Short mmCIF file of C-alpha atoms (C1' of nucleotides) in Angstrom, two decimals:
data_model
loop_
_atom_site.label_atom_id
_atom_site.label_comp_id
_atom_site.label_asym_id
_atom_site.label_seq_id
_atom_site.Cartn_x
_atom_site.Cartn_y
_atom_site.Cartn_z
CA UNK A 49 0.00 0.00 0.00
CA UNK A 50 1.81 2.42 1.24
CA UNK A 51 5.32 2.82 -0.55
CA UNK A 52 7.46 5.74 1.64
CA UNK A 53 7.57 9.33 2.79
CA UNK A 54 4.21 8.95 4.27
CA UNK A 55 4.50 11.64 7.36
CA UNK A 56 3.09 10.88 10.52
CA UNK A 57 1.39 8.01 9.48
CA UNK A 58 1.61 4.39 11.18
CA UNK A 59 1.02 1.87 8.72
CA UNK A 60 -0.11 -2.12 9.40
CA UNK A 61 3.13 -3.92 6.98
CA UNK A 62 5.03 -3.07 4.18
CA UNK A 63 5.38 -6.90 3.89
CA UNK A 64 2.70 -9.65 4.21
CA UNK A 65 5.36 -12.27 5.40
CA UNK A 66 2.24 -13.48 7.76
CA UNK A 67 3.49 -16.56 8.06
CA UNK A 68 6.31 -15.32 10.10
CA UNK A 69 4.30 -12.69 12.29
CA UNK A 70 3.55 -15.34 15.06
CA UNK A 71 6.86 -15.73 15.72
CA UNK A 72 6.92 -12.73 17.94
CA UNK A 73 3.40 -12.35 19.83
CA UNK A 74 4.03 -10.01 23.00
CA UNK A 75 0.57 -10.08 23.89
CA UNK A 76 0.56 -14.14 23.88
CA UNK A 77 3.53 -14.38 25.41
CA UNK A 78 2.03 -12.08 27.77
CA UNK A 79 -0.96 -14.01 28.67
CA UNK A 80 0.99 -17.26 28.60
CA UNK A 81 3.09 -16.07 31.50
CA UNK A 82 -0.04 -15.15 33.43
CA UNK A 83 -1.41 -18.04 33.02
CA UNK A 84 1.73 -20.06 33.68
CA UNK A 85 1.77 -17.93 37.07
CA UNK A 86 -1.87 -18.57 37.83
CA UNK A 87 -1.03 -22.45 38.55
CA UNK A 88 2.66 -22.20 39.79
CA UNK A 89 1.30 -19.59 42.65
CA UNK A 90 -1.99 -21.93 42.81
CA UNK A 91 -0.33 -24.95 43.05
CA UNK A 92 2.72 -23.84 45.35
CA UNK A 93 1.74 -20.60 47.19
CA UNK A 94 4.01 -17.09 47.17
CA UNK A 95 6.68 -18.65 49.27
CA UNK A 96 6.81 -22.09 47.31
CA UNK A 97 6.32 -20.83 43.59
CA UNK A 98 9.66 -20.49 41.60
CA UNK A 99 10.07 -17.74 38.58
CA UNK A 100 12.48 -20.06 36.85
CA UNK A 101 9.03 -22.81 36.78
CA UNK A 102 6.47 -20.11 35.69
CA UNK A 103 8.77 -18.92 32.82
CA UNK A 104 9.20 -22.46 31.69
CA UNK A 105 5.39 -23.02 31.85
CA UNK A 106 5.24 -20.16 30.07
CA UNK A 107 7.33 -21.63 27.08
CA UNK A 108 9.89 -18.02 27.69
CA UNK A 109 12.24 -17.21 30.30
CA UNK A 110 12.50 -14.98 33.22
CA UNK A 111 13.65 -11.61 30.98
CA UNK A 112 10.27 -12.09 29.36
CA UNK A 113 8.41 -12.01 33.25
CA UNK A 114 10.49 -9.51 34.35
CA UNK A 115 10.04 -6.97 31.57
CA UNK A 116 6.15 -7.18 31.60
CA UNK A 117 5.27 -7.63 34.99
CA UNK A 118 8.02 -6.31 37.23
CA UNK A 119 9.21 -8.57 40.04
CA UNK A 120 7.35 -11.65 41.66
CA UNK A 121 5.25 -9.82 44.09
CA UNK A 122 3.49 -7.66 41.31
CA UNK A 123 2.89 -10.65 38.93
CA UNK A 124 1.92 -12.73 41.89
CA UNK A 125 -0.86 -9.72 42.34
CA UNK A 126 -1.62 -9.35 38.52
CA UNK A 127 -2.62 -13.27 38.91
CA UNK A 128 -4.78 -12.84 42.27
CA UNK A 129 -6.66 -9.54 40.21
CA UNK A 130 -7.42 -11.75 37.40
CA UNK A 131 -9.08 -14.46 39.75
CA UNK A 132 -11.29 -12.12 41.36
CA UNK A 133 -12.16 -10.43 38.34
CA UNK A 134 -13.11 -14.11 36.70
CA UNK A 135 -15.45 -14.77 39.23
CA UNK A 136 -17.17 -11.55 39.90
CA UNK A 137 -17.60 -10.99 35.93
CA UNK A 138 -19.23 -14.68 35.67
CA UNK A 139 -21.40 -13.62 38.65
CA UNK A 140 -22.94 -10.41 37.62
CA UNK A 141 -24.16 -12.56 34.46
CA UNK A 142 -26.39 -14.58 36.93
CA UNK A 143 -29.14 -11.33 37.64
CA UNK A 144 -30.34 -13.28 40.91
CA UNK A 145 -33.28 -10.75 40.99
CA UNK A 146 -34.96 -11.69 38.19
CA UNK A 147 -36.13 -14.65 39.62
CA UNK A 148 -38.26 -15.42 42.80
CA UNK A 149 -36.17 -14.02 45.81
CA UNK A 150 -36.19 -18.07 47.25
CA UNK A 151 -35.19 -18.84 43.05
CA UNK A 152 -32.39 -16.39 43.24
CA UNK A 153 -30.28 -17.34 46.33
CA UNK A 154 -30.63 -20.28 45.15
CA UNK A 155 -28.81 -19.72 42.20
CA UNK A 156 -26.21 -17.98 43.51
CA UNK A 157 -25.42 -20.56 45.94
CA UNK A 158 -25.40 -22.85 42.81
CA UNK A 159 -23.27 -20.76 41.10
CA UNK A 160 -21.08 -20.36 43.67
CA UNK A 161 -20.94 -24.14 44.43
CA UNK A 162 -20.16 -25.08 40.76
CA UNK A 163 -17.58 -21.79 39.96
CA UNK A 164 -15.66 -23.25 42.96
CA UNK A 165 -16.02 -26.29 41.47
CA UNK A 166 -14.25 -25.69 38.06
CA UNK A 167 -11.44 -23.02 39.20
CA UNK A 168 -9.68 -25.04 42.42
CA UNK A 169 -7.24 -22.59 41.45
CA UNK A 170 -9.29 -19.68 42.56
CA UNK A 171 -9.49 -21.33 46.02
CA UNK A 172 -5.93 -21.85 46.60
CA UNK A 173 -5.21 -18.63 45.39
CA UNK A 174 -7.67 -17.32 47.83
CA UNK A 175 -5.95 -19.49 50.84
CA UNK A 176 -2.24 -18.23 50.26
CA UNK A 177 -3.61 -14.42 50.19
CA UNK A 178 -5.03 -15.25 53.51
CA UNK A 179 -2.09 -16.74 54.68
CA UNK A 180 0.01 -13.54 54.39
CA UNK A 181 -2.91 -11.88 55.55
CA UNK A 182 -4.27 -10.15 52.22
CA UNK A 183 -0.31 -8.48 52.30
CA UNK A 184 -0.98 -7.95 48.36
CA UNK A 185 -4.64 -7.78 47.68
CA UNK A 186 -4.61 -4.40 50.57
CA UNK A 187 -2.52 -2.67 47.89
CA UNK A 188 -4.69 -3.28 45.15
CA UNK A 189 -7.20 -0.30 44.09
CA UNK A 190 -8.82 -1.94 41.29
CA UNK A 191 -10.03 -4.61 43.53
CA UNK A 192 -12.49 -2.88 45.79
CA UNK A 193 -15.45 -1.39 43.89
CA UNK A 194 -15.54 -4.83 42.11
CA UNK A 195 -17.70 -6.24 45.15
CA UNK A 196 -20.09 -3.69 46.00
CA UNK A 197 -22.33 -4.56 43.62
CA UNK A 198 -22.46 -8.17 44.49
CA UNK A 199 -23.65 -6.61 48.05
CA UNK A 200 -26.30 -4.83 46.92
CA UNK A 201 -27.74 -7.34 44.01
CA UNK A 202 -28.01 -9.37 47.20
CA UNK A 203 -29.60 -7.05 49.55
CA UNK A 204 -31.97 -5.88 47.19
CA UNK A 205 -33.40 -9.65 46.51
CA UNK A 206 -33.45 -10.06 50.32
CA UNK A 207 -35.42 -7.02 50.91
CA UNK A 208 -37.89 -8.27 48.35
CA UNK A 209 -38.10 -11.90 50.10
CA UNK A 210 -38.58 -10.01 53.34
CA UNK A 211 -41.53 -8.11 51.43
CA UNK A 212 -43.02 -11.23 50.14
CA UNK A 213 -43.00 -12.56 54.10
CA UNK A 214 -41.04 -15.74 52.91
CA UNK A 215 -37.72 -14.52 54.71
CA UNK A 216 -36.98 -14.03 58.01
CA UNK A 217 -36.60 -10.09 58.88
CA UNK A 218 -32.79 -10.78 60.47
CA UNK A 219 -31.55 -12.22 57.37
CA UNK A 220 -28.13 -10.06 56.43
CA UNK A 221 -27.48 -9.93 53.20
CA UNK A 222 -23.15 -10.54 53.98
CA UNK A 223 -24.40 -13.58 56.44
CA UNK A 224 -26.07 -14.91 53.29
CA UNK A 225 -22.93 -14.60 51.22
CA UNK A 226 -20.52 -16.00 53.52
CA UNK A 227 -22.72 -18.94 54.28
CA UNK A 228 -22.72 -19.59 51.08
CA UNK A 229 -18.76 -19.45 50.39
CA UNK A 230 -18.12 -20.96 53.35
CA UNK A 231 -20.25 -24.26 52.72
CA UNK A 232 -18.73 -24.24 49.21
CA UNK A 233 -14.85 -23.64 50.08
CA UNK A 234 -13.90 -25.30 53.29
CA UNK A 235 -15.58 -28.36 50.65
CA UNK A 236 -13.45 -27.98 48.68
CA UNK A 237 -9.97 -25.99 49.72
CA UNK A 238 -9.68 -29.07 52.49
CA UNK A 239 -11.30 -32.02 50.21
CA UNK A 240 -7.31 -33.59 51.32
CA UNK A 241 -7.46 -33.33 54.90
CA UNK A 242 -10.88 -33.99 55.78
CA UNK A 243 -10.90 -37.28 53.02
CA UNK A 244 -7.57 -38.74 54.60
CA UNK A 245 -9.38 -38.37 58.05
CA UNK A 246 -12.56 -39.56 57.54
CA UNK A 247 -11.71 -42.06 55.13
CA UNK A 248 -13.99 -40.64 52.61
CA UNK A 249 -13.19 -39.56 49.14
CA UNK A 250 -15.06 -36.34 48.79
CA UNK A 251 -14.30 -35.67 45.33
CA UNK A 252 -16.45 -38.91 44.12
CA UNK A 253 -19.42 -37.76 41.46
CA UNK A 254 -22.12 -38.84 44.23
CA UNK A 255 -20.64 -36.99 47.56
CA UNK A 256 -20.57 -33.96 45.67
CA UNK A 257 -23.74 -33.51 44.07
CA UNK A 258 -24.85 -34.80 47.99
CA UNK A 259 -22.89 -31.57 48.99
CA UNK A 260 -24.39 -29.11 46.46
CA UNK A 261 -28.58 -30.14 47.45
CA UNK A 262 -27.03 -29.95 51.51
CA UNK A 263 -25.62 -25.77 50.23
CA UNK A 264 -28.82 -25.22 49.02
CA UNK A 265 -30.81 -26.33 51.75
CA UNK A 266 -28.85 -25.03 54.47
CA UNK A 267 -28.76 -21.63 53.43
CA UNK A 268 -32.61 -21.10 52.53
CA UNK A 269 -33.31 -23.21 55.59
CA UNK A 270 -31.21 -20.86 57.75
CA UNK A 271 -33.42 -17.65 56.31
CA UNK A 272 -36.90 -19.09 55.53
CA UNK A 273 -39.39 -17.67 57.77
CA UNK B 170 45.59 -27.49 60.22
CA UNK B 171 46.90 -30.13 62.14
CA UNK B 172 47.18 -29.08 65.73
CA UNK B 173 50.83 -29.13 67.03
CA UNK B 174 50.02 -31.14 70.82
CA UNK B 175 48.00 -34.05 70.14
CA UNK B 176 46.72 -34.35 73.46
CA UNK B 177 47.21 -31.20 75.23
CA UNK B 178 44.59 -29.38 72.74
CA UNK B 179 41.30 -30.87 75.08
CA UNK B 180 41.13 -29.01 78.14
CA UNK B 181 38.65 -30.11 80.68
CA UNK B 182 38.19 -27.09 83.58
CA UNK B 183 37.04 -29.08 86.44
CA UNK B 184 34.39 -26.72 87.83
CA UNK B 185 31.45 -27.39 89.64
CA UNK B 186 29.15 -24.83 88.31
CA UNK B 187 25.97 -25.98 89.70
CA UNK B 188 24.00 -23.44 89.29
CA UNK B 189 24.33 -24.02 85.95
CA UNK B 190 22.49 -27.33 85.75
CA UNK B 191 19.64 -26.04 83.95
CA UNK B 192 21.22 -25.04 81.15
CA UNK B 193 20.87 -28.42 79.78
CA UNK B 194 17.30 -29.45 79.58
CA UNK B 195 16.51 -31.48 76.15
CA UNK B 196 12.71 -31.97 77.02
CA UNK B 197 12.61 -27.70 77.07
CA UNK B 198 14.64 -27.61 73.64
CA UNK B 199 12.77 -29.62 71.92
CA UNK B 200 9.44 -28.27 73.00
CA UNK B 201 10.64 -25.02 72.27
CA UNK B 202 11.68 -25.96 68.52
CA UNK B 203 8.21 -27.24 68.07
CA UNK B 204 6.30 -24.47 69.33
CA UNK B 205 8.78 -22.14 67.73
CA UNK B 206 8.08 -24.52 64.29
CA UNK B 207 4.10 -24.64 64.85
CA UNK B 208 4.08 -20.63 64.54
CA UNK B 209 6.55 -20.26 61.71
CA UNK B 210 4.80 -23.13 59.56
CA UNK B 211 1.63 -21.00 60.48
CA UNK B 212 2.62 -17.53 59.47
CA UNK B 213 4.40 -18.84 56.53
CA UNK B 214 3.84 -22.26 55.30
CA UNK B 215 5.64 -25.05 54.23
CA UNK B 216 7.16 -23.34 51.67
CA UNK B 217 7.67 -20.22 53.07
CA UNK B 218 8.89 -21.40 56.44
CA UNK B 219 12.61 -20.96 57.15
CA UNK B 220 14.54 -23.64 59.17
CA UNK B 221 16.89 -21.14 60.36
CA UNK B 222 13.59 -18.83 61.69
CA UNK B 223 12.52 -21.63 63.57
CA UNK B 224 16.03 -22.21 65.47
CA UNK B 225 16.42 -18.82 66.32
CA UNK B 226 12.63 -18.60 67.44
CA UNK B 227 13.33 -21.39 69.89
CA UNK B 228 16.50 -20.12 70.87
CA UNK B 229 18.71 -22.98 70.32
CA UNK B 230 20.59 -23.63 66.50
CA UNK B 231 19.61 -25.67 63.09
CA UNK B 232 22.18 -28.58 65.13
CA UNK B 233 19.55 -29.47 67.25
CA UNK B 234 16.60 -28.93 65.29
CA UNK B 235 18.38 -31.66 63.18
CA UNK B 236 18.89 -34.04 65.91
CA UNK B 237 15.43 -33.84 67.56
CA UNK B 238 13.66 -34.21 64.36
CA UNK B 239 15.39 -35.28 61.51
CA UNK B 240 14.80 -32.72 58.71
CA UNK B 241 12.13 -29.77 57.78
CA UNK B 242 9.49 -32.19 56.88
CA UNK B 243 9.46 -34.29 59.54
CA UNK B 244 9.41 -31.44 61.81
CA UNK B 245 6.38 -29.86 60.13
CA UNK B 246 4.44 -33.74 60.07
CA UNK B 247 5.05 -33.52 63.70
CA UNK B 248 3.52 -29.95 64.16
CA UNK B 249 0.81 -31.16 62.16
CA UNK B 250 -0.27 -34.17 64.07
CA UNK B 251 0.29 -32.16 67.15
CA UNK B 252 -1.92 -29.46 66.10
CA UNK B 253 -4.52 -32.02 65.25
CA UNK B 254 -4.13 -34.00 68.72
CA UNK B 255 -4.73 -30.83 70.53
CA UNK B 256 -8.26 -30.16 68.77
CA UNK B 257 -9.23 -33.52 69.05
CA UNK B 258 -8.72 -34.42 72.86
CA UNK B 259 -10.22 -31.05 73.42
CA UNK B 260 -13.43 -31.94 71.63
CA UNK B 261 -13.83 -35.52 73.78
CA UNK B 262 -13.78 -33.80 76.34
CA UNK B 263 -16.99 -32.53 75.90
CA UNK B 264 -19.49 -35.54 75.79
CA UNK B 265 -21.66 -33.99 73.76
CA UNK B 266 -24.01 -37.29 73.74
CA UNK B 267 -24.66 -35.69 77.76
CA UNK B 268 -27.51 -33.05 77.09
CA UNK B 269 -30.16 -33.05 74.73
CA UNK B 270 -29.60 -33.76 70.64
CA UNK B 271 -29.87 -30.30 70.06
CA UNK B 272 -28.03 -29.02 73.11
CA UNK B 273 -25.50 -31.09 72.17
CA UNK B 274 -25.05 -30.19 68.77
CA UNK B 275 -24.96 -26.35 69.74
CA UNK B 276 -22.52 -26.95 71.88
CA UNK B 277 -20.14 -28.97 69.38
CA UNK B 278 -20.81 -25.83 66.73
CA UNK B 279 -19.59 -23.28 69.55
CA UNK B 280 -16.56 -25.23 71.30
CA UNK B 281 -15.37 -25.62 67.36
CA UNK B 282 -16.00 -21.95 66.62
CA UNK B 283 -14.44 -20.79 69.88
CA UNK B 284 -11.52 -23.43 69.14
CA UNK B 285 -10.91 -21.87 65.69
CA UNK B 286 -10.93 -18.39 66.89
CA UNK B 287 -8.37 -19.20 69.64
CA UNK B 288 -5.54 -21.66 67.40
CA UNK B 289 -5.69 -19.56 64.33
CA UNK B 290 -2.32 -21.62 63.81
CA UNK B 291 -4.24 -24.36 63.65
CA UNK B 292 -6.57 -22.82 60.41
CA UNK B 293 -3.18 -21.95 59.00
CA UNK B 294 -1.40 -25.36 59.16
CA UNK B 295 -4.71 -27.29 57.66
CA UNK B 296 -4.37 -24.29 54.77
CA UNK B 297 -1.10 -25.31 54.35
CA UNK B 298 -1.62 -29.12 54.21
CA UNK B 299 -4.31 -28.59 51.69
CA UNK B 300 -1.78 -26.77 49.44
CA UNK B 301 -0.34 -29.84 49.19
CA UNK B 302 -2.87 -31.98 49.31
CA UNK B 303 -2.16 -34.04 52.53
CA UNK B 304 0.97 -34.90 51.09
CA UNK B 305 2.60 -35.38 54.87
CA UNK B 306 -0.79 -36.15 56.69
CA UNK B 307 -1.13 -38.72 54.55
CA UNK B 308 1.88 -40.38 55.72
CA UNK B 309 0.30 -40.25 59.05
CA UNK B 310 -0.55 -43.36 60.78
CA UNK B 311 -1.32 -41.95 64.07
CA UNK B 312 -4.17 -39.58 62.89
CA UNK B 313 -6.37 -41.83 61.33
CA UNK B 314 -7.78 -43.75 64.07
CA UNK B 315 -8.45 -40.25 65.89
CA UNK B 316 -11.18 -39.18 64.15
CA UNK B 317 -13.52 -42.24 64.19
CA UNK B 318 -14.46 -41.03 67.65
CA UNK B 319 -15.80 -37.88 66.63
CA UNK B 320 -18.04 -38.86 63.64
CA UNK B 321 -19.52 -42.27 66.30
CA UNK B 322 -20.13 -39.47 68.69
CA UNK B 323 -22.04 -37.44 66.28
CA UNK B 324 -24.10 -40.30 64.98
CA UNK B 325 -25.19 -41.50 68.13
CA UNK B 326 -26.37 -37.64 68.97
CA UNK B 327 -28.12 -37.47 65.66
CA UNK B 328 -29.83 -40.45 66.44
CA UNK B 329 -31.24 -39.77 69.48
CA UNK B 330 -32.60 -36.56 68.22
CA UNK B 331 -34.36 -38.12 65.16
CA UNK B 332 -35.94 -40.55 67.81
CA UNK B 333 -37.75 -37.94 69.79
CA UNK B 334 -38.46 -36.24 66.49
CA UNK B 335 -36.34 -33.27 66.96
CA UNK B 336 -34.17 -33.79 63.69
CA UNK B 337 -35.39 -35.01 60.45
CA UNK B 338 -34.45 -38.27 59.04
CA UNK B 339 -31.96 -37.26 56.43
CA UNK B 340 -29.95 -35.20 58.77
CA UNK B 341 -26.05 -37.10 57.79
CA UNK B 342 -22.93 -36.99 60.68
CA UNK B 343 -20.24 -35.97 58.37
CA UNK B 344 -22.69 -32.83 56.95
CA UNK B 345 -23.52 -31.35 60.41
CA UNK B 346 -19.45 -31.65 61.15
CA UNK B 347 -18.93 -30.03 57.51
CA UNK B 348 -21.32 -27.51 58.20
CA UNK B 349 -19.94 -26.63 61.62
CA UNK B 350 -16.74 -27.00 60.40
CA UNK B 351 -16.95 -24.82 56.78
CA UNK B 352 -18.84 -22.04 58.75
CA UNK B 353 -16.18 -21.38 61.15
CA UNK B 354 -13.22 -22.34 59.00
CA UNK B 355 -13.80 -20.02 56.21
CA UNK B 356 -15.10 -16.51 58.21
CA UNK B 357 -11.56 -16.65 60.37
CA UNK B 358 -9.08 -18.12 57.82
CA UNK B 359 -10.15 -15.67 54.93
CA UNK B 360 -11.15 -12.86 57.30
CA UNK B 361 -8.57 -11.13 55.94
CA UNK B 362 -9.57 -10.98 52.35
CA UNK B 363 -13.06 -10.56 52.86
CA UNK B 364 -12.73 -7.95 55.46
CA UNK B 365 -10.71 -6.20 52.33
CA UNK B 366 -13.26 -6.70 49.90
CA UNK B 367 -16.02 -5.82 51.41
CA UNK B 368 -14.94 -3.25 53.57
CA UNK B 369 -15.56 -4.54 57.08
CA UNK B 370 -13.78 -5.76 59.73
CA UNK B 371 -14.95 -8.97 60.43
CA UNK B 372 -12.89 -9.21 63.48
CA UNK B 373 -14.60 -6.71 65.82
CA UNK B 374 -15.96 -8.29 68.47
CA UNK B 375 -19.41 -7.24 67.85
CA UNK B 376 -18.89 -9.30 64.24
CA UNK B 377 -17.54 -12.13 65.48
CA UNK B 378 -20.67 -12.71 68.17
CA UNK B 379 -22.87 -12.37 65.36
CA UNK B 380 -21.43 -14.81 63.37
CA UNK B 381 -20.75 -17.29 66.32
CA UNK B 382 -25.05 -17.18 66.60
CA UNK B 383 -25.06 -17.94 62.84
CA UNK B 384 -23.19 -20.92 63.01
CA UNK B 385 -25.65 -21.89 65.80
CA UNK B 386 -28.69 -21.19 63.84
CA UNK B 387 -27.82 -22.48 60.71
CA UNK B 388 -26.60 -25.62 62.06
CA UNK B 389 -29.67 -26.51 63.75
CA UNK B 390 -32.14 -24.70 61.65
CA UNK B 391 -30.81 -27.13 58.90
CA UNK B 392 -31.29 -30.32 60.68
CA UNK B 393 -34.93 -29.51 62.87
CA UNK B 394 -37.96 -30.73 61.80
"C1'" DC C 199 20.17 -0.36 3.52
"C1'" DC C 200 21.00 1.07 7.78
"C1'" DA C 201 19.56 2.91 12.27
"C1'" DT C 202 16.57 1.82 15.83
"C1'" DC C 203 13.86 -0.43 18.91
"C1'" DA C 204 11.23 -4.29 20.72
"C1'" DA C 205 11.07 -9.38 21.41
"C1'" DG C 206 13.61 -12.90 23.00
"C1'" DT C 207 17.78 -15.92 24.77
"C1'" DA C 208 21.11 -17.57 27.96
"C1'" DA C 209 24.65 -17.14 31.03
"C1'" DC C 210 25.78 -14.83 35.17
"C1'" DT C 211 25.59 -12.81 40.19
"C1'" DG C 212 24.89 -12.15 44.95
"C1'" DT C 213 22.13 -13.98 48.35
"C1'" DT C 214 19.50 -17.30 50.78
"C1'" DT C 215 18.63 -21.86 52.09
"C1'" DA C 216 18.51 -26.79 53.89
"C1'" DG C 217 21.47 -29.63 55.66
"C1'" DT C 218 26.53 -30.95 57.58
"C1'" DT C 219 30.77 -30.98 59.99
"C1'" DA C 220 34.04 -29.95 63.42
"C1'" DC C 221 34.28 -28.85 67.80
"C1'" DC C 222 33.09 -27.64 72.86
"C1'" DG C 223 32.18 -28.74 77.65
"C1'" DG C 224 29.79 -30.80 81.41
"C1'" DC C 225 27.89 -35.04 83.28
"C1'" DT C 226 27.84 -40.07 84.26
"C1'" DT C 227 29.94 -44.38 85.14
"C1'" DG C 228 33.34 -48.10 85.36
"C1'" DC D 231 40.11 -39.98 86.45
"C1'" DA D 232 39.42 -41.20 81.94
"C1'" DA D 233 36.41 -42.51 78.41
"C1'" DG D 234 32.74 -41.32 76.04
"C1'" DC D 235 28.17 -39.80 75.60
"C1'" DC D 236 24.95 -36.10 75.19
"C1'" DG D 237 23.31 -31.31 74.77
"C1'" DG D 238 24.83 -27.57 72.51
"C1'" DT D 239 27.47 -23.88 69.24
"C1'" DA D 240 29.03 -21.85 65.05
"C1'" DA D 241 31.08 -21.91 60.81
"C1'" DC D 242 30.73 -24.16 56.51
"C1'" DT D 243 28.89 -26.13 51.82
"C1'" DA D 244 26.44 -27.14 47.78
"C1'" DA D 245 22.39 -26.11 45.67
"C1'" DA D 246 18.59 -23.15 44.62
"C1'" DC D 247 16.88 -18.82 44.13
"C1'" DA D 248 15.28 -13.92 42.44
"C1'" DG D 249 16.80 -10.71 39.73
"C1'" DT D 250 20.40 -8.72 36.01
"C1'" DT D 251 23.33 -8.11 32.12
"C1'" DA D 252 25.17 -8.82 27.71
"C1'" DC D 253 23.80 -10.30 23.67
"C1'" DT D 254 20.93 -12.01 19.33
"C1'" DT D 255 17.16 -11.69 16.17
"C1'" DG D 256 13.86 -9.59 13.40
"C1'" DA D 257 10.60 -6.05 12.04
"C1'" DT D 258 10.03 -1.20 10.57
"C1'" DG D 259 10.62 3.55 9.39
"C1'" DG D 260 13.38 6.86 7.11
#
DNA sequence: CCATCAAGTAACTGTTTAGTTACCGGCTTG
DNA sequence: CAAGCCGGTAACTAAACAGTTACTTGATGG
């Protein structure tokens, strides 16, 4: 197209050669290193992780990590971001108050139940954050307005249920939540522990749709008038 | 490097130094390493945990730490059980099966919630262990007949209740532990997050009381008739 | 066609770490 | 008292680690 002394003007490739252009891909390389990161940090924590393993994950090196994300600490944050983004993004698709208010907690604790379910690695990212006490999610700005709305979806379909006399008046709407996440984590997060103890494989097809219908039923049990 | 006097290099000073005695106490050292091991395992993890920490912390050296216990993992398999021993001799010692079904269960939901609050080391270490999916617990022999007790316990208790018609039918010993359990587990170990998140901190005192009557009422709410 | 800059590689560095070794000194016992 | 065992100290080592530097490759604009 455009042959020279164009001024000012950025132009796509003077060359087709498209057969080459995937050789250099920042923005996949880019995403493969997050990704990479996402189960080294899942799998081994902050402390355990190793930048040499994530890089080879990756299919790059550690130059690569350390020119687009900085150091450890701030990819180790990029990856925890991400996580909470993931889940919050898939949860706002839900719209809990279009339903019946008894038709919508349900849901979420369904949803909740089942996006546990598929990303373990949201979990374990969740327990080593905890560990160091939230040390690198406190410095994180983006993260905060993410979960007011989550609040208020939820206090708006309880308020509603409370209306409609099938909930009891005390019912919190952060009680609610954290019922929920708790039945659905501790599940899953210490499925190793609690299976080596009580000799019961947890993971099995049959225990955890058993565990899913006992979510559901404890928390509209524990706010049903 | 050779020294010069073969035999005049060992000195022995022949004093009594009595009061001295107690400098030497091996049952001391080697509870101090594993106290000193129990919190840097919590705070850190298994793979954040530093040998040399722990030495210091117990105020002895990495020789002895050696000699009591082998090596790291050993040492942190022995913190482990430890931890666990403590929570479970604590909870027989409540005879739950002594009041009525649902007295009983009540209390089982608060001694576990007041047992989390006060060995948050205790959270931390089964965090940790679930990282790794019970790679060392699994080793253990000595843990698995300790928690048969528990679960009999419960049954019988459950029983009873759904004889005199308190509890329904379907009510299942290993939920009602999960339940208690998962409620208390998850508010304390990821009070840190959430309290991030959403902005409150679920600490306080006046939090924590409200939450230790949740886990009461949702545990029993979800097994009445 | 060459100057420039971004993508990418690999070897290197200083530090930290788990685990070891050499040694010390008091106590017990034959 | 001497032999040696046991509790204890501190300096050491080899490997692993996060982070850096020196360099190569290739695309693009002038």
């Amino acid at each position: 197209m455009n042959d020279s002394g164009e001024h000012g003007e950025k132009k796509r490739s003077r060359r087709p050669s498209q057969e080459r252009t995937a050789q250099r891909d920042p923005e996949r390389t880019r995403a493969a290193i997050l990704e990479a990161a996402t189960r080294e940090f899942a799998e081994n924590g902050m402390g355990g992780a190793r930048v040499d393993a994530i890089a080879e994950r990756a299919g790059t090196n550690k130059r690569m990590l350390y020119h687009y994300f900085g150091d450890k600490e701030q990819l180790y944050l990029r990856v925890l971001e991400e996580a909470y983004v993931g889940i919050r993004t898939a949860e706002r698709a839900l719209h809990i108050g279009d339903r019946s208010p008894e038709e919508g907690i349900g849901e979420l604790a369904l949803f909740t139940w089942r996006y546990f379910l598929q990303h373990p690695e949201f979990l374990s990212l969740l327990g080593t954050e905890n560990l160091h006490r939230a040390r690198w999610l406190r410095q994180s700005v983006r993260l905060k307005e993410l979960h007011s709305h989550l609040i208020g979806e939820l206090t708006d379909v309880l308020e509603q249920g409370k209306k409609q006399g099938v909930f009891i008046e005390t019912a919190d709407p952060l009680h609610v939540y954290l019922t929920i996440a708790s039945l659905g984590y501790f599940y899953l997060s210490n499925q190793y522990t609690l299976s080596t103890i009580f000799g019961r494989d947890l993971i099995e097809p049959t225990h955890l749709n058993a565990w899913e219908k006992h979510i559901v039923h404890v928390t509209l049990t524990s706010i049903k008038r």
